[in-house]
PDB file of C-alpha atoms in Angstrom:
ATOM      1  CA  MET N1495      11.498  -1.029 -12.479  1.00 45.00           C
ATOM      2  CA  ARG N1496       8.029   0.193 -13.405  1.00 49.00           C
ATOM      3  CA  ARG N1497       6.571  -3.276 -12.714  1.00 50.00           C
ATOM      4  CA  ALA N1498       8.091  -3.317  -9.254  1.00 44.00           C
ATOM      5  CA  LEU N1499       6.743   0.148  -8.576  1.00 47.00           C
ATOM      6  CA  SER N1500       3.315  -0.830  -9.887  1.00 49.00           C
ATOM      7  CA  ALA N1501       3.229  -3.851  -7.616  1.00 47.00           C
ATOM      8  CA  LEU N1502       4.375  -1.744  -4.704  1.00 48.00           C
ATOM      9  CA  LEU N1503       1.795   0.883  -5.379  1.00 48.00           C
ATOM     10  CA  ALA N1504      -0.963  -1.698  -5.632  1.00 48.00           C
ATOM     11  CA  VAL N1505       0.015  -2.925  -2.207  1.00 48.00           C
ATOM     12  CA  VAL N1506       0.122   0.603  -0.861  1.00 51.00           C
ATOM     13  CA  VAL N1507      -3.355   1.222  -2.191  1.00 46.00           C
ATOM     14  CA  ALA N1508      -4.585  -2.002  -0.701  1.00 45.00           C
ATOM     15  CA  ALA N1509      -3.061  -1.033   2.607  1.00 45.00           C
ATOM     16  CA  VAL N1510      -4.684   2.357   2.506  1.00 44.00           C
ATOM     17  CA  ALA N1511      -8.093   0.737   2.165  1.00 41.00           C
ATOM     18  CA  VAL N1512      -7.439  -1.186   5.344  1.00 40.00           C
ATOM     19  CA  ALA N1513      -6.711   2.066   7.105  1.00 41.00           C
ATOM     20  CA  GLY N1514     -10.294   2.814   7.975  1.00 41.00           C
ATOM     21  CA  CYS N1515     -10.862  -0.470   9.739  1.00 44.00           C
ATOM     22  CA  GLY N1516     -12.577  -0.521  13.053  1.00 43.00           C
ATOM     23  CA  GLY N1517     -14.286   2.802  12.658  1.00 44.00           C
ATOM     24  CA  SER N1518     -13.915   5.654  15.017  1.00 44.00           C
ATOM     25  CA  GLY N1519     -17.242   6.283  16.605  1.00 44.00           C
ATOM     26  CA  SER N1520     -18.160   8.395  19.557  1.00 44.00           C
ATOM     27  CA  SER N1521     -18.273   5.401  21.878  1.00 53.00           C
ATOM     28  CA  ASN N1522     -15.178   4.052  23.548  1.00 67.00           C
ATOM     29  CA  THR N1523     -16.242   0.431  23.338  1.00 88.00           C
ATOM     30  CA  VAL N1524     -14.029  -2.184  21.757  1.00 93.00           C
ATOM     31  CA  PRO N1525     -15.671  -3.633  18.659  1.00 94.00           C
ATOM     32  CA  SER N1526     -16.228  -7.338  18.238  1.00 94.00           C
ATOM     33  CA  LYS N1527     -14.266  -9.165  15.558  1.00 93.00           C
ATOM     34  CA  ALA N1528     -17.434  -9.267  13.430  1.00 92.00           C
ATOM     35  CA  GLU N1529     -17.897  -5.484  13.719  1.00 93.00           C
ATOM     36  CA  TYR N1530     -14.239  -4.885  12.907  1.00 94.00           C
ATOM     37  CA  LYS N1531     -14.489  -7.247   9.952  1.00 93.00           C
ATOM     38  CA  GLN N1532     -17.323  -5.165   8.461  1.00 90.00           C
ATOM     39  CA  THR N1533     -15.390  -1.942   8.860  1.00 87.00           C
ATOM     40  CA  TYR N1534     -12.170  -3.442   7.562  1.00 88.00           C
ATOM     41  CA  ALA N1535     -13.861  -4.974   4.526  1.00 86.00           C
ATOM     42  CA  SER N1536     -15.305  -1.639   3.437  1.00 80.00           C
ATOM     43  CA  LEU N1537     -11.966   0.116   3.883  1.00 80.00           C
ATOM     44  CA  ASN N1538     -10.111  -2.606   2.032  1.00 79.00           C
ATOM     45  CA  SER N1539     -11.759  -1.271  -1.136  1.00 80.00           C
ATOM     46  CA  GLU N1540     -10.245   2.139  -0.413  1.00 84.00           C
ATOM     47  CA  ILE N1541      -6.807   0.621   0.028  1.00 83.00           C
ATOM     48  CA  ASN N1542      -7.125  -1.312  -3.207  1.00 79.00           C
ATOM     49  CA  ALA N1543      -8.174   1.853  -5.043  1.00 86.00           C
ATOM     50  CA  LEU N1544      -5.150   3.718  -3.712  1.00 88.00           C
ATOM     51  CA  GLY N1545      -2.826   0.929  -4.826  1.00 86.00           C
ATOM     52  CA  LEU N1546      -4.312   0.976  -8.301  1.00 89.00           C
ATOM     53  CA  ALA N1547      -3.948   4.747  -8.460  1.00 94.00           C
ATOM     54  CA  VAL N1548      -0.273   4.525  -7.539  1.00 91.00           C
ATOM     55  CA  GLY N1549       0.314   1.816 -10.133  1.00 88.00           C
ATOM     56  CA  THR N1550      -1.458   3.867 -12.775  1.00 92.00           C
ATOM     57  CA  ALA N1551       0.540   6.952 -11.833  1.00 93.00           C
ATOM     58  CA  ILE N1552       3.773   5.059 -12.279  1.00 88.00           C
ATOM     59  CA  ASN N1553       2.814   3.294 -15.486  1.00 89.00           C
ATOM     60  CA  LYS N1554       1.394   6.380 -17.137  1.00 90.00           C
ATOM     61  CA  SER N1555       4.021   8.892 -16.021  1.00 86.00           C
ATOM     62  CA  SER N1556       5.809   8.735 -19.353  1.00 86.00           C
ATOM     63  CA  GLY N1557       5.012  11.804 -21.414  1.00 87.00           C
ATOM     64  CA  LYS N1558       3.739  13.842 -18.469  1.00 90.00           C
ATOM     65  CA  THR N1559       5.400  17.029 -17.373  1.00 90.00           C
ATOM     66  CA  ASN N1560       7.442  17.029 -14.194  1.00 89.00           C
ATOM     67  CA  LYS N1561       4.905  19.441 -12.716  1.00 90.00           C
ATOM     68  CA  ALA N1562       2.033  17.032 -13.440  1.00 92.00           C
ATOM     69  CA  ILE N1563       3.971  14.119 -11.958  1.00 92.00           C
ATOM     70  CA  ALA N1564       4.805  16.156  -8.858  1.00 92.00           C
ATOM     71  CA  LYS N1565       1.141  17.016  -8.305  1.00 94.00           C
ATOM     72  CA  GLU N1566      -0.092  13.481  -8.896  1.00 96.00           C
ATOM     73  CA  PHE N1567       2.388  11.885  -6.494  1.00 95.00           C
ATOM     74  CA  GLY N1568       1.818  14.624  -3.927  1.00 96.00           C
ATOM     75  CA  ASP N1569      -1.915  13.892  -4.063  1.00 97.00           C
ATOM     76  CA  LEU N1570      -1.227  10.165  -3.676  1.00 97.00           C
ATOM     77  CA  ALA N1571       0.935  10.902  -0.631  1.00 97.00           C
ATOM     78  CA  ASP N1572      -1.970  12.826   0.889  1.00 97.00           C
ATOM     79  CA  ARG N1573      -4.304   9.890   0.224  1.00 97.00           C
ATOM     80  CA  ALA N1574      -1.854   7.462   1.837  1.00 96.00           C
ATOM     81  CA  ARG N1575      -1.594   9.673   4.940  1.00 97.00           C
ATOM     82  CA  ALA N1576      -5.382   9.968   5.148  1.00 96.00           C
ATOM     83  CA  ALA N1577      -5.687   6.184   4.973  1.00 94.00           C
ATOM     84  CA  ALA N1578      -3.039   5.776   7.669  1.00 93.00           C
ATOM     85  CA  LYS N1579      -4.997   8.161   9.899  1.00 94.00           C
ATOM     86  CA  LYS N1580      -8.227   6.226   9.350  1.00 94.00           C
ATOM     87  CA  ILE N1581      -6.496   3.007  10.321  1.00 91.00           C
ATOM     88  CA  ASP N1582      -4.863   4.628  13.329  1.00 91.00           C
ATOM     89  CA  ASP N1583      -8.210   6.052  14.449  1.00 89.00           C
ATOM     90  CA  ALA N1584      -9.923   2.672  14.080  1.00 90.00           C
ATOM     91  CA  THR N1585     -10.478   0.734  17.264  1.00 91.00           C
ATOM     92  CA  PRO N1586      -9.407  -2.872  16.798  1.00 93.00           C
ATOM     93  CA  PRO N1587     -10.978  -5.761  18.678  1.00 94.00           C
ATOM     94  CA  ALA N1588      -9.262  -7.152  21.766  1.00 94.00           C
ATOM     95  CA  ASP N1589      -6.779  -9.168  19.710  1.00 94.00           C
ATOM     96  CA  ALA N1590      -3.079  -8.457  20.192  1.00 96.00           C
ATOM     97  CA  ASN N1591      -2.147  -9.697  16.709  1.00 95.00           C
ATOM     98  CA  ILE N1592      -4.697  -7.451  15.003  1.00 95.00           C
ATOM     99  CA  LYS N1593      -3.486  -4.488  17.056  1.00 94.00           C
ATOM    100  CA  LYS N1594       0.137  -5.254  16.126  1.00 96.00           C
ATOM    101  CA  GLN N1595      -0.611  -5.601  12.401  1.00 94.00           C
ATOM    102  CA  GLN N1596      -2.782  -2.479  12.411  1.00 91.00           C
ATOM    103  CA  ALA N1597       0.017  -0.436  14.001  1.00 95.00           C
ATOM    104  CA  ALA N1598       2.520  -1.844  11.480  1.00 94.00           C
ATOM    105  CA  LEU N1599       0.193  -0.960   8.615  1.00 92.00           C
ATOM    106  CA  VAL N1600      -0.160   2.619   9.865  1.00 92.00           C
ATOM    107  CA  ALA N1601       3.630   2.942  10.042  1.00 95.00           C
ATOM    108  CA  GLY N1602       4.019   1.402   6.581  1.00 93.00           C
ATOM    109  CA  LEU N1603       1.456   3.722   5.025  1.00 93.00           C
ATOM    110  CA  ASN N1604       3.114   6.761   6.561  1.00 96.00           C
ATOM    111  CA  THR N1605       6.480   5.612   5.186  1.00 95.00           C
ATOM    112  CA  ALA N1606       4.887   5.061   1.767  1.00 94.00           C
ATOM    113  CA  ALA N1607       3.379   8.553   1.953  1.00 96.00           C
ATOM    114  CA  ASP N1608       6.847   9.960   2.678  1.00 95.00           C
ATOM    115  CA  ASP N1609       8.212   8.021  -0.304  1.00 94.00           C
ATOM    116  CA  LEU N1610       5.421   9.331  -2.563  1.00 95.00           C
ATOM    117  CA  ASP N1611       6.211  12.871  -1.391  1.00 94.00           C
ATOM    118  CA  ALA N1612       9.877  12.263  -2.175  1.00 93.00           C
ATOM    119  CA  ILE N1613       8.954  11.146  -5.696  1.00 92.00           C
ATOM    120  CA  SER N1614       6.829  14.268  -6.068  1.00 92.00           C
ATOM    121  CA  LYS N1615       9.686  16.541  -5.023  1.00 91.00           C
ATOM    122  CA  ALA N1616      12.331  14.617  -6.972  1.00 90.00           C
ATOM    123  CA  SER N1617      10.360  14.740 -10.221  1.00 85.00           C
ATOM    124  CA  ALA N1618      11.195  18.417 -10.566  1.00 74.00           C
ATOM    125  CA  LYS N1619      14.884  17.509 -10.350  1.00 76.00           C
ATOM    126  CA  LYS N1620      14.542  14.518 -12.681  1.00 72.00           C
ATOM    127  CA  ASP N1621      15.865  12.333  -9.856  1.00 72.00           C
ATOM    128  CA  PHE N1622      14.339   8.892 -10.167  1.00 67.00           C
ATOM    129  CA  LYS N1623      16.097   7.270  -7.217  1.00 71.00           C
ATOM    130  CA  ALA N1624      13.172   8.172  -4.961  1.00 72.00           C
ATOM    131  CA  ALA N1625      11.001   5.586  -6.712  1.00 75.00           C
ATOM    132  CA  GLY N1626      13.396   2.840  -5.657  1.00 81.00           C
ATOM    133  CA  LYS N1627      12.856   3.652  -1.990  1.00 85.00           C
ATOM    134  CA  LEU N1628       9.111   3.218  -2.428  1.00 86.00           C
ATOM    135  CA  THR N1629       9.765  -0.228  -3.850  1.00 83.00           C
ATOM    136  CA  ARG N1630      12.110  -1.164  -0.990  1.00 87.00           C
ATOM    137  CA  ASP N1631       9.638   0.066   1.631  1.00 89.00           C
ATOM    138  CA  ASN N1632       6.777  -1.930   0.120  1.00 84.00           C
ATOM    139  CA  ALA N1633       7.032  -4.749   2.662  1.00 87.00           C
ATOM    140  CA  GLY N1634       6.060  -2.293   5.412  1.00 91.00           C
ATOM    141  CA  VAL N1635       2.634  -2.052   3.813  1.00 88.00           C
ATOM    142  CA  ALA N1636       2.307  -5.409   2.070  1.00 87.00           C
ATOM    143  CA  ASN N1637       3.101  -7.656   5.021  1.00 90.00           C
ATOM    144  CA  PRO N1638       0.756  -6.171   7.638  1.00 89.00           C
ATOM    145  CA  HIS N1639      -1.949  -5.732   5.003  1.00 90.00           C
ATOM    146  CA  ALA N1640      -1.709  -9.405   4.038  1.00 88.00           C
ATOM    147  CA  GLN N1641      -1.749 -10.433   7.698  1.00 92.00           C
ATOM    148  CA  LEU N1642      -4.824  -8.317   8.452  1.00 93.00           C
ATOM    149  CA  ASN N1643      -6.592  -9.735   5.409  1.00 93.00           C
ATOM    150  CA  LYS N1644      -5.787 -13.237   6.645  1.00 93.00           C
ATOM    151  CA  ILE N1645      -6.729 -12.639  10.297  1.00 94.00           C
ATOM    152  CA  VAL N1646      -9.764 -10.402   9.794  1.00 94.00           C
ATOM    153  CA  LEU N1647     -11.180 -11.452   6.432  1.00 93.00           C
ATOM    154  CA  GLY N1648      -9.841 -14.996   6.211  1.00 92.00           C
ATOM    155  CA  VAL N1649      -8.234 -14.165   2.857  1.00 90.00           C
ATOM    156  CA  VAL N1650      -4.987 -15.970   2.219  1.00 81.00           C
ATOM    157  CA  PRO N1651      -2.876 -14.293  -0.462  1.00 71.00           C
ATOM    158  CA  ALA N1652      -2.218 -16.309  -3.577  1.00 65.00           C
ATOM    159  CA  PRO N1653       1.320 -17.529  -3.978  1.00 62.00           C
ATOM    160  CA  VAL N1654       3.481 -15.332  -6.137  1.00 52.00           C
ATOM    161  CA  LYS N1655       3.966 -16.823  -9.570  1.00 53.00           C
ATOM    162  CA  THR N1656       7.428 -16.719 -10.957  1.00 48.00           C
ATOM    163  CA  THR N1657       8.187 -16.392 -14.610  1.00 48.00           C
ATOM    164  CA  THR N1658      11.515 -18.103 -14.365  1.00 45.00           C
ATOM    165  CA  LYS N1659      12.114 -20.513 -17.200  1.00 47.00           C
ATOM    166  CA  PRO N1660      14.289 -23.565 -16.785  1.00 45.00           C
ATOM    167  CA  ALA N1661      17.747 -23.134 -18.142  1.00 44.00           C
ATOM    168  CA  THR N1662      18.385 -24.706 -21.482  1.00 44.00           C
ATOM    169  CA  THR N1663      21.664 -25.694 -22.898  1.00 43.00           C
ATOM    170  CA  THR N1664      22.606 -26.055 -26.464  1.00 44.00           C
ATOM    171  CA  THR N1665      25.485 -27.915 -27.853  1.00 47.00           C
ATOM    172  CA  ALA N1666      27.218 -27.178 -31.067  1.00 48.00           C
ATOM    173  CA  PRO N1667      27.150 -30.029 -33.602  1.00 49.00           C
TER     174      PRO N1667
END
C-alpha cells in the first residue's frame, strides 16, 4: 500500500508543479504556446517536488508521532492547494485541449489536497483508510498532468513496467 501511495504522491507533486503554468501577469493577453511552455516547464519542477515530498512523507511515516504526521500531511495539503491555485490562475493559450486538461488538473489537485487533509486528520485517530482514497483519486492528477506534459512539453510518459512473472508449474516425480 505504501508503494501505491508513493506513486500517487509523486504524481500529485508532479501535478502541483504544473499548476503555475501560463503565469498570471497583469495583462489580459492570451499567451502563445511557446510562452505557456516556458511557464509550464518551470512549474513542472514544483509539481515534481510536491510529488516527491508526498512519497517521502508516506514512506517515512513509520516511527513518527501522529501529531508529526498530521502536521506534515496538512502542510502537503496546503502545498497542493497552492499549486492548484497557480494552475487555475495561469492563462492557457487558445487551445481547447490545454484548457480542458488544465481545468482537470486543478480539480485533481484540489481533490488530492482534500485527501491529504483527510490523512492529516485521520492520523490522530489512527484511521488509515484515508490514504486509500488518495490512491484511488490519483488518476485525477496523473491523467491531466500526463496529457499536459504531452501536449505542452512533448513528453510522452514511459510505459508502466510490470513485475509480473510468468506462471510456472511443477510436477511431482
